XYZ file of C-alpha atoms in Angstrom:
541
model
C 0.000 0.000 0.000
C 1.306 3.436 -0.972
C 0.460 6.949 0.196
C -0.498 9.660 -2.277
C -0.259 13.259 -1.057
C -2.320 15.689 -3.156
C -1.828 19.454 -3.017
C -4.763 21.602 -4.180
C -5.757 25.247 -3.863
C -8.118 24.308 -1.029
C -5.631 22.269 1.002
C -3.831 18.958 1.078
C -5.251 15.435 1.015
C -3.468 12.203 1.887
C -4.876 8.988 0.406
C -3.967 5.310 0.510
C -3.508 3.577 -2.823
C -2.624 0.099 -4.034
C 0.734 -0.266 -5.741
C 0.262 -0.073 -9.508
C -2.984 1.903 -9.215
C -3.255 4.985 -11.423
C -3.579 8.406 -9.843
C -6.829 8.918 -11.738
C -8.347 5.749 -10.276
C -7.284 6.785 -6.773
C -8.923 10.194 -7.143
C -12.086 8.838 -8.749
C -12.973 7.185 -5.443
C -13.102 10.628 -3.792
C -14.590 14.046 -4.403
C -11.270 15.080 -5.998
C -11.282 14.199 -9.677
C -9.152 15.081 -12.665
C -10.659 16.254 -15.932
C -11.058 13.293 -18.261
C -12.855 12.172 -21.404
C -11.189 8.976 -22.600
C -11.679 6.285 -19.979
C -8.059 6.246 -18.886
C -6.344 5.513 -22.207
C -4.446 8.800 -22.270
C -6.151 9.716 -25.518
C -7.716 12.990 -24.365
C -4.718 14.438 -22.531
C -7.037 16.298 -20.163
C -5.996 14.763 -16.825
C -2.737 16.619 -16.276
C -1.183 16.706 -12.818
C 2.269 17.767 -11.689
C 4.434 15.090 -10.077
C 6.444 16.659 -7.257
C 8.213 13.525 -6.103
C 7.708 9.832 -5.579
C 8.161 6.314 -6.858
C 6.174 6.008 -10.076
C 6.352 4.498 -13.559
C 8.224 6.343 -16.322
C 6.212 8.385 -18.872
C 4.167 6.239 -21.249
C 3.770 6.491 -25.013
C 0.462 8.333 -24.519
C 2.239 10.929 -22.389
C 4.955 11.410 -25.006
C 2.211 12.011 -27.574
C 0.081 14.366 -25.473
C 2.661 16.309 -23.447
C 5.432 18.516 -24.794
C 9.055 17.896 -23.756
C 8.890 21.101 -21.670
C 5.782 19.891 -19.857
C 7.345 16.518 -19.111
C 10.516 18.228 -17.923
C 8.474 20.316 -15.461
C 6.940 17.168 -13.946
C 3.642 17.212 -15.841
C 2.058 13.769 -16.095
C -1.291 12.338 -17.153
C -3.102 11.041 -14.069
C -4.513 8.032 -15.927
C -0.991 6.975 -16.983
C 0.801 7.807 -13.731
C 0.990 4.629 -11.639
C 2.276 4.387 -8.104
C 5.178 2.160 -7.174
C 5.503 3.662 -3.720
C 4.667 6.903 -1.923
C 4.180 9.939 -4.181
C 3.247 13.616 -4.060
C 1.375 15.555 -6.746
C -0.048 19.015 -7.413
C -3.608 19.114 -8.759
C -3.992 22.570 -10.308
C -7.213 22.184 -12.291
C -9.527 19.546 -10.816
C -12.716 18.531 -12.562
C -15.936 20.224 -11.423
C -17.422 18.619 -8.289
C -19.624 15.572 -8.822
C -21.929 13.610 -6.566
C -20.785 10.379 -8.215
C -17.820 8.197 -7.223
C -16.340 5.132 -8.846
C -16.940 1.885 -6.952
C -13.629 0.368 -5.746
C -12.494 -2.408 -8.055
C -12.077 -4.808 -5.130
C -15.789 -4.452 -4.323
C -16.857 -5.560 -7.793
C -17.498 -9.193 -8.639
C -15.674 -10.437 -11.770
C -18.135 -11.792 -14.317
C -17.390 -14.035 -17.271
C -20.320 -13.501 -19.621
C -20.757 -11.997 -23.075
C -23.388 -11.688 -25.793
C -21.390 -12.103 -29.041
C -24.636 -12.440 -31.028
C -25.486 -8.788 -30.347
C -24.760 -6.599 -33.362
C -26.496 -3.329 -32.435
C -27.122 -1.405 -29.225
C -24.594 -3.560 -27.435
C -24.283 -1.438 -24.296
C -26.284 -1.964 -21.131
C -26.796 -0.365 -17.728
C -27.260 -2.232 -14.432
C -28.912 -0.200 -11.645
C -29.051 -1.060 -7.948
C -31.623 1.412 -6.628
C -31.022 1.452 -2.885
C -32.715 3.489 -0.189
C -29.509 5.347 0.678
C -27.288 4.796 -2.377
C -27.709 4.206 -6.090
C -25.109 2.039 -7.831
C -24.657 1.955 -11.585
C -22.550 -0.162 -13.964
C -22.167 0.394 -17.709
C -21.353 -2.716 -19.751
C -20.303 -3.602 -23.264
C -22.577 -6.647 -23.379
C -21.265 -8.013 -26.649
C -17.711 -8.378 -25.369
C -18.569 -8.891 -21.691
C -16.634 -5.822 -20.540
C -17.554 -3.637 -17.593
C -16.744 -0.103 -18.766
C -17.157 1.808 -15.501
C -19.235 2.121 -12.344
C -20.646 4.894 -10.191
C -22.115 5.206 -6.716
C -24.000 8.170 -5.255
C -26.644 9.102 -2.726
C -30.295 8.523 -3.557
C -31.633 12.094 -3.933
C -34.965 11.087 -2.370
C -33.277 11.232 1.045
C -34.859 14.590 2.087
C -38.245 12.816 2.058
C -37.125 10.309 4.716
C -34.125 8.201 5.660
C -36.144 4.963 5.710
C -38.626 3.368 3.332
C -41.733 3.890 5.484
C -41.172 7.632 5.814
C -40.677 7.956 2.060
C -43.814 5.980 1.329
C -45.706 8.173 3.789
C -44.339 11.315 2.105
C -45.673 10.151 -1.269
C -48.994 8.787 -0.037
C -51.979 10.853 -1.059
C -49.807 13.519 -2.661
C -49.482 12.753 -6.383
C -47.311 15.795 -7.071
C -44.793 14.728 -4.419
C -44.835 11.121 -5.643
C -44.064 12.371 -9.158
C -41.245 14.532 -7.791
C -39.661 11.591 -5.971
C -39.904 9.378 -9.063
C -38.343 12.130 -11.160
C -35.470 12.511 -8.683
C -34.588 8.816 -8.912
C -34.836 8.669 -12.710
C -32.745 11.815 -13.091
C -30.069 10.416 -10.782
C -29.830 7.244 -12.860
C -29.252 9.079 -16.125
C -26.871 11.555 -14.479
C -24.690 8.671 -13.341
C -24.740 7.147 -16.827
C -23.859 10.494 -18.407
C -21.006 10.937 -15.925
C -19.571 7.581 -17.021
C -19.956 8.377 -20.715
C -18.377 11.821 -20.389
C -15.355 10.640 -18.396
C -14.833 7.017 -19.393
C -15.956 6.984 -23.013
C -15.551 10.532 -24.250
C -18.953 11.097 -25.854
C -22.438 11.186 -24.411
C -25.450 11.624 -26.702
C -24.345 9.184 -29.453
C -23.521 6.574 -26.822
C -26.884 6.966 -25.080
C -28.475 5.878 -28.358
C -26.307 2.736 -28.347
C -27.631 1.502 -24.993
C -29.842 -1.507 -25.615
C -30.941 -2.451 -22.093
C -31.370 -0.883 -18.664
C -32.075 -3.329 -15.818
C -33.132 -1.942 -12.440
C -33.312 -3.846 -9.156
C -34.217 -2.535 -5.714
C -36.271 -3.038 -2.606
C -40.017 -2.910 -3.153
C -40.480 0.599 -1.769
C -37.779 2.098 -3.994
C -39.208 0.369 -7.074
C -42.706 1.604 -6.196
C -41.496 5.171 -5.751
C -39.584 4.958 -9.038
C -42.484 3.663 -11.115
C -45.362 5.329 -9.280
C -47.063 1.953 -8.880
C -47.548 -0.177 -5.765
C -47.027 2.406 -3.015
C -50.615 2.299 -1.754
C -50.629 -1.496 -1.654
C -47.273 -1.603 0.116
C -48.333 0.510 3.093
C -51.184 -1.948 3.811
C -49.909 -4.810 6.054
C -52.481 -7.138 4.472
C -50.304 -7.128 1.334
C -46.976 -7.878 2.967
C -46.983 -11.543 1.970
C -48.030 -11.150 -1.644
C -46.337 -9.854 -4.764
C -46.802 -6.158 -5.468
C -46.401 -5.004 -9.054
C -43.937 -2.103 -9.095
C -43.030 -2.286 -12.760
C -43.683 0.787 -14.912
C -47.094 0.981 -16.520
C -47.503 0.459 -20.248
C -46.094 3.470 -22.009
C -44.011 4.654 -19.062
C -40.911 2.803 -20.225
C -41.100 4.659 -23.530
C -41.384 7.936 -21.628
C -38.260 7.034 -19.649
C -36.432 6.276 -22.894
C -37.259 9.737 -24.177
C -36.389 11.389 -20.872
C -33.028 9.598 -20.792
C -32.279 10.092 -24.527
C -31.999 6.296 -24.801
C -34.323 5.588 -27.755
C -33.159 1.983 -28.193
C -32.998 0.903 -24.556
C -35.209 -1.900 -23.283
C -36.075 -0.645 -19.786
C -36.664 -3.522 -17.364
C -37.561 -3.318 -13.669
C -36.954 -6.692 -12.042
C -40.136 -7.577 -10.102
C -40.282 -7.570 -6.319
C -40.956 -10.874 -4.560
C -43.553 -10.030 -1.913
C -44.207 -7.197 0.507
C -40.940 -5.435 1.304
C -38.866 -8.271 -0.176
C -37.602 -6.748 -3.384
C -35.699 -7.780 -6.469
C -32.494 -6.631 -4.764
C -32.618 -9.762 -2.587
C -33.059 -11.936 -5.681
C -30.010 -10.218 -7.190
C -28.093 -11.144 -4.015
C -29.174 -14.763 -4.428
C -28.026 -14.765 -8.056
C -24.663 -13.243 -7.187
C -23.908 -15.561 -4.256
C -25.433 -18.758 -5.646
C -26.983 -19.347 -2.223
C -29.287 -22.168 -3.323
C -26.383 -23.951 -4.987
C -24.677 -24.281 -1.611
C -25.383 -26.526 1.371
C -28.543 -26.623 3.415
C -28.224 -24.157 6.255
C -27.108 -21.240 4.079
C -28.186 -17.811 5.275
C -27.966 -14.486 3.443
C -28.540 -11.138 5.120
C -28.564 -7.896 3.130
C -27.988 -5.285 5.802
C -29.333 -1.821 5.180
C -32.189 0.566 5.777
C -34.511 -2.219 4.599
C -32.794 -5.435 5.730
C -33.718 -8.534 3.720
C -32.901 -12.094 4.736
C -32.933 -15.450 2.945
C -32.482 -18.908 4.500
C -31.892 -21.964 2.313
C -32.840 -25.223 4.061
C -31.887 -27.439 1.114
C -35.379 -27.476 -0.385
C -36.947 -24.082 0.178
C -35.942 -20.447 0.503
C -37.393 -18.733 3.556
C -37.493 -14.980 2.939
C -38.308 -11.963 5.067
C -37.578 -8.246 5.396
C -37.383 -6.017 8.463
C -36.880 -2.261 8.916
C -33.239 -2.141 9.939
C -33.125 1.635 9.880
C -30.357 3.729 8.331
C -27.802 3.314 11.147
C -26.004 0.502 9.289
C -25.262 2.982 6.490
C -24.031 5.750 8.766
C -27.260 7.729 8.356
C -29.089 9.184 11.346
C -25.876 8.933 13.394
C -24.576 12.173 14.949
C -21.258 11.951 13.101
C -22.280 9.286 10.599
C -21.454 9.266 6.909
C -21.506 6.869 3.942
C -18.626 4.474 3.340
C -16.486 6.870 1.310
C -13.124 8.627 1.624
C -12.596 9.898 5.152
C -15.109 7.557 6.794
C -13.823 5.774 9.891
C -14.319 2.162 8.795
C -12.185 0.294 11.366
C -11.434 0.896 15.032
C -8.810 -1.100 16.939
C -7.284 -0.818 20.377
C -3.771 0.553 20.473
C -1.304 -2.033 21.622
C -0.837 -1.856 25.377
C -3.916 0.353 25.958
C -6.805 -0.987 27.968
C -8.923 2.115 28.543
C -10.843 4.141 26.003
C -9.481 7.688 25.977
C -6.732 7.881 23.375
C -6.471 4.103 23.263
C -8.045 3.571 19.853
C -6.468 3.471 16.434
C -8.713 4.598 13.573
C -8.616 3.475 9.944
C -10.242 5.683 7.327
C -11.400 4.725 3.853
C -8.851 5.966 1.344
C -6.461 6.918 4.138
C -8.043 10.394 4.218
C -8.478 12.513 7.342
C -11.385 11.286 9.522
C -14.685 12.963 8.648
C -17.136 10.688 10.459
C -18.191 7.097 11.101
C -19.616 4.676 8.564
C -21.497 1.559 9.640
C -18.521 -0.748 10.182
C -16.670 1.899 12.207
C -19.740 2.284 14.402
C -19.835 -1.483 15.018
C -16.150 -1.533 15.970
C -16.458 1.486 18.244
C -19.448 0.050 20.109
C -17.818 -3.386 20.451
C -14.582 -1.947 21.868
C -16.375 0.421 24.244
C -18.378 -2.587 25.447
C -15.190 -4.593 25.972
C -13.496 -1.944 28.120
C -16.582 -1.097 30.161
C -17.245 2.317 28.638
C -20.581 0.875 27.515
C -22.782 -1.463 29.514
C -24.538 -4.444 27.816
C -27.749 -2.425 28.133
C -26.256 0.143 25.746
C -25.930 2.830 28.401
C -22.646 4.589 29.032
C -20.978 3.802 32.359
C -20.113 7.505 32.649
C -22.199 10.110 30.864
C -20.240 11.295 27.787
C -20.065 14.897 26.511
C -22.860 16.215 24.317
C -20.958 15.360 21.127
C -20.434 11.785 22.319
C -17.567 9.595 23.466
C -14.633 10.440 21.193
C -12.663 7.499 19.864
C -9.994 10.099 19.079
C -10.013 12.735 21.841
C -8.705 15.356 19.403
C -11.388 14.742 16.754
C -15.026 15.620 17.486
C -16.092 13.762 14.311
C -15.130 10.486 16.028
C -17.738 10.832 18.777
C -20.418 8.202 19.435
C -23.504 9.349 21.364
C -26.070 7.466 23.378
C -28.575 8.059 20.581
C -26.177 6.463 18.097
C -25.856 3.365 20.268
C -29.641 3.162 20.643
C -30.173 3.418 16.862
C -27.626 0.658 16.296
C -29.181 -1.574 18.978
C -32.604 -1.325 17.360
C -31.220 -2.074 13.900
C -29.172 -5.049 15.037
C -31.993 -6.392 17.236
C -34.425 -6.305 14.313
C -31.910 -8.158 12.153
C -30.802 -10.768 14.692
C -34.393 -11.485 15.770
C -35.439 -11.927 12.129
C -32.615 -14.379 11.451
C -33.526 -16.327 14.587
C -37.221 -16.396 13.674
C -36.513 -17.726 10.174
C -34.355 -20.500 11.616
C -37.068 -21.455 14.094
C -39.745 -21.505 11.379
C -37.502 -23.776 9.303
C -36.899 -26.101 12.278
C -33.221 -25.145 12.535
C -30.821 -23.623 15.080
C -27.639 -21.595 14.786
C -25.374 -24.709 14.839
C -27.196 -25.905 11.687
C -25.758 -22.992 9.685
C -22.967 -23.843 7.249
C -22.699 -20.604 5.312
C -23.518 -16.958 5.987
C -23.360 -14.312 3.242
C -23.317 -10.751 4.552
C -24.267 -8.262 1.841
C -25.240 -4.632 1.780
C -24.195 -1.698 3.898
C -20.895 -2.885 5.355
C -19.195 -4.139 2.212
C -15.847 -5.700 3.029
C -15.024 -3.555 6.059
C -17.117 -5.268 8.741
C -15.069 -6.862 11.532
C -16.748 -10.241 12.006
C -15.557 -10.772 15.586
C -16.842 -7.361 16.691
C -20.158 -7.919 14.904
C -20.551 -11.215 16.758
C -19.520 -9.639 20.057
C -22.399 -7.125 19.956
C -24.968 -9.623 18.636
C -25.257 -8.525 15.008
C -23.947 -11.783 13.502
C -24.513 -15.324 14.785
C -21.843 -17.543 16.388
C -20.637 -19.138 13.159
C -16.964 -19.918 12.507
C -15.343 -17.087 10.501
C -14.506 -19.535 7.704
C -18.225 -19.895 7.012
C -18.919 -16.152 6.811
C -18.545 -14.273 3.521
C -18.563 -10.488 3.203
C -19.921 -9.876 -0.286
C -19.585 -6.248 -1.282
C -22.054 -4.933 -3.875
C -23.737 -8.314 -4.322
C -26.963 -6.655 -5.467
C -25.207 -4.835 -8.290
C -23.389 -8.049 -9.246
C -26.660 -9.977 -9.510
C -28.171 -7.156 -11.543
C -25.143 -7.254 -13.856
C -25.666 -10.980 -14.393
C -29.260 -10.251 -15.346
C -28.122 -7.485 -17.679
C -25.812 -9.907 -19.492
C -28.431 -12.673 -19.598
C -30.393 -13.442 -22.745
C -33.544 -13.749 -20.584
C -33.291 -11.692 -17.378
C -36.972 -12.273 -16.550
C -36.442 -16.026 -16.404
C -33.293 -15.563 -14.303
C -35.086 -13.467 -11.680
C -38.251 -15.566 -11.666
C -36.328 -18.822 -11.340
C -36.566 -18.672 -7.545
C -40.329 -18.152 -7.339
C -41.230 -21.835 -7.118
C -39.111 -22.520 -4.046
C -39.672 -19.440 -1.875
C -41.683 -19.087 1.305
C -42.175 -15.492 2.448
C -42.700 -14.563 6.069
C -44.262 -11.374 7.418
C -42.707 -11.275 10.876
C -45.085 -8.564 12.082
C -47.762 -11.283 12.116
C -45.667 -13.618 14.280
C -46.100 -12.843 17.971
C -42.763 -14.329 19.039
C -40.822 -11.938 16.798
C -41.521 -8.955 19.048
C -40.275 -10.918 22.074
C -37.141 -11.916 20.168
C -36.561 -8.280 19.190
C -36.586 -7.251 22.848
C -34.298 -10.172 23.776
C -31.740 -9.074 21.163
C -31.552 -5.409 22.177
C -28.702 -6.037 24.625
C -25.127 -5.767 23.418
C -24.059 -9.383 23.781
C -23.494 -12.448 21.553
C -26.559 -14.038 19.994
C -27.826 -16.867 22.253
C -28.869 -20.311 21.084
C -32.486 -20.700 20.079
C -35.010 -22.192 22.453
C -36.815 -25.069 20.744
């Protein structure tokens, strides 16, 4: 791992980078971006930066073609061609205009080996994971099976509510607001696609016309708010165990094509399963191959709307519970998404046993700490529990300051408040109780689990031991637990590259059993039992 120090007119930024990674790719994960229009080939020559010092590769052929000898002599390099071989320092004089969109880290993306060589026209496709908090996009060359680029950004519907129920309530009975929320989501999707085309392809409007398919997956509420169909049915608990049609009405897909300037795109919204169990969970199942594994395989997609699947060898038991936004760093005093500057790991300094000053923080991208994402919150709570700063009830042993207990005494953005702990407890209790209830309904117990796939909010940064310590994950050996970053997008990508995405997504319908836990009296008791910060207990038969 190398360190890249960036000097700009607004200050300095220090980022971590993998050896061999280009400076452009490092910056594209942050809000600092170079100007670009060629996808990193060096063909546009727009991404100039000045190398001040460091261990890097020599100038490439593209740089010899695009930069004059005087520019190269002064240290000018193309960011897409400049690759780190150790620590380096650069000056970024003319960054690209700010953007809400970030590239998804390559290590979070699932490699796919699929192509459609029979396609002759409109060979490009867009996979969309429409989440409550984030939207994730991937642009593909379907004919050659090549992922061109990805983007991730906040769902702009957030001002209408951090969770799905508040957003549904905001749209209910107010057609003009429902139309506004749908428009926000559709506009965000095309903005992300245009951002990819402008920076990674070099042309926008002609390429939009070459897109032949857009496939969208999401939880049921997000699909309903996107299409304007199904919201009224979804707020009625009587419908929480049946399929709700959230696909666009006849004619709407054509309107989206015109709105997006994608005249040749087949717009597909993968259908939800039942109630709040959406097509995002099916995408997770596709990506992980859960039903191809052993009996006793459990998948949990942690997020604002947490969805869970249990494979007993014959049937899939499915449910969804309102986890709340705490897992995604939302609604937390100093919370933030999992992006550059987010505290994603907390560890005790060697030799320190008390809290104050005894914690070592790891930030995404190596940037200065700006707040806590979900995995950092889990670590902080687990370590405060271990040293007695927190009681198992979730209360602080000694009342902390108003801005919370600081993991770094010098940084107020590292504080965790009592309200933060309470929000996490409720989210983890809802999740753990739902997993336990599904196991009970299937006649199983925690020792019967052989595989656990953890998808969603935490990506790859969740510390399994800390998650087990506070009762978020069950007592399964670490070898059986998989952290699958961006599984929903990966399953959507597989559907995008499929000749028949409808058949792929509907292939699970014959073996699923959906459970509405609000109708099961024991679930509420389990929720209360799991509020304490302690390992998940064995089930009582």
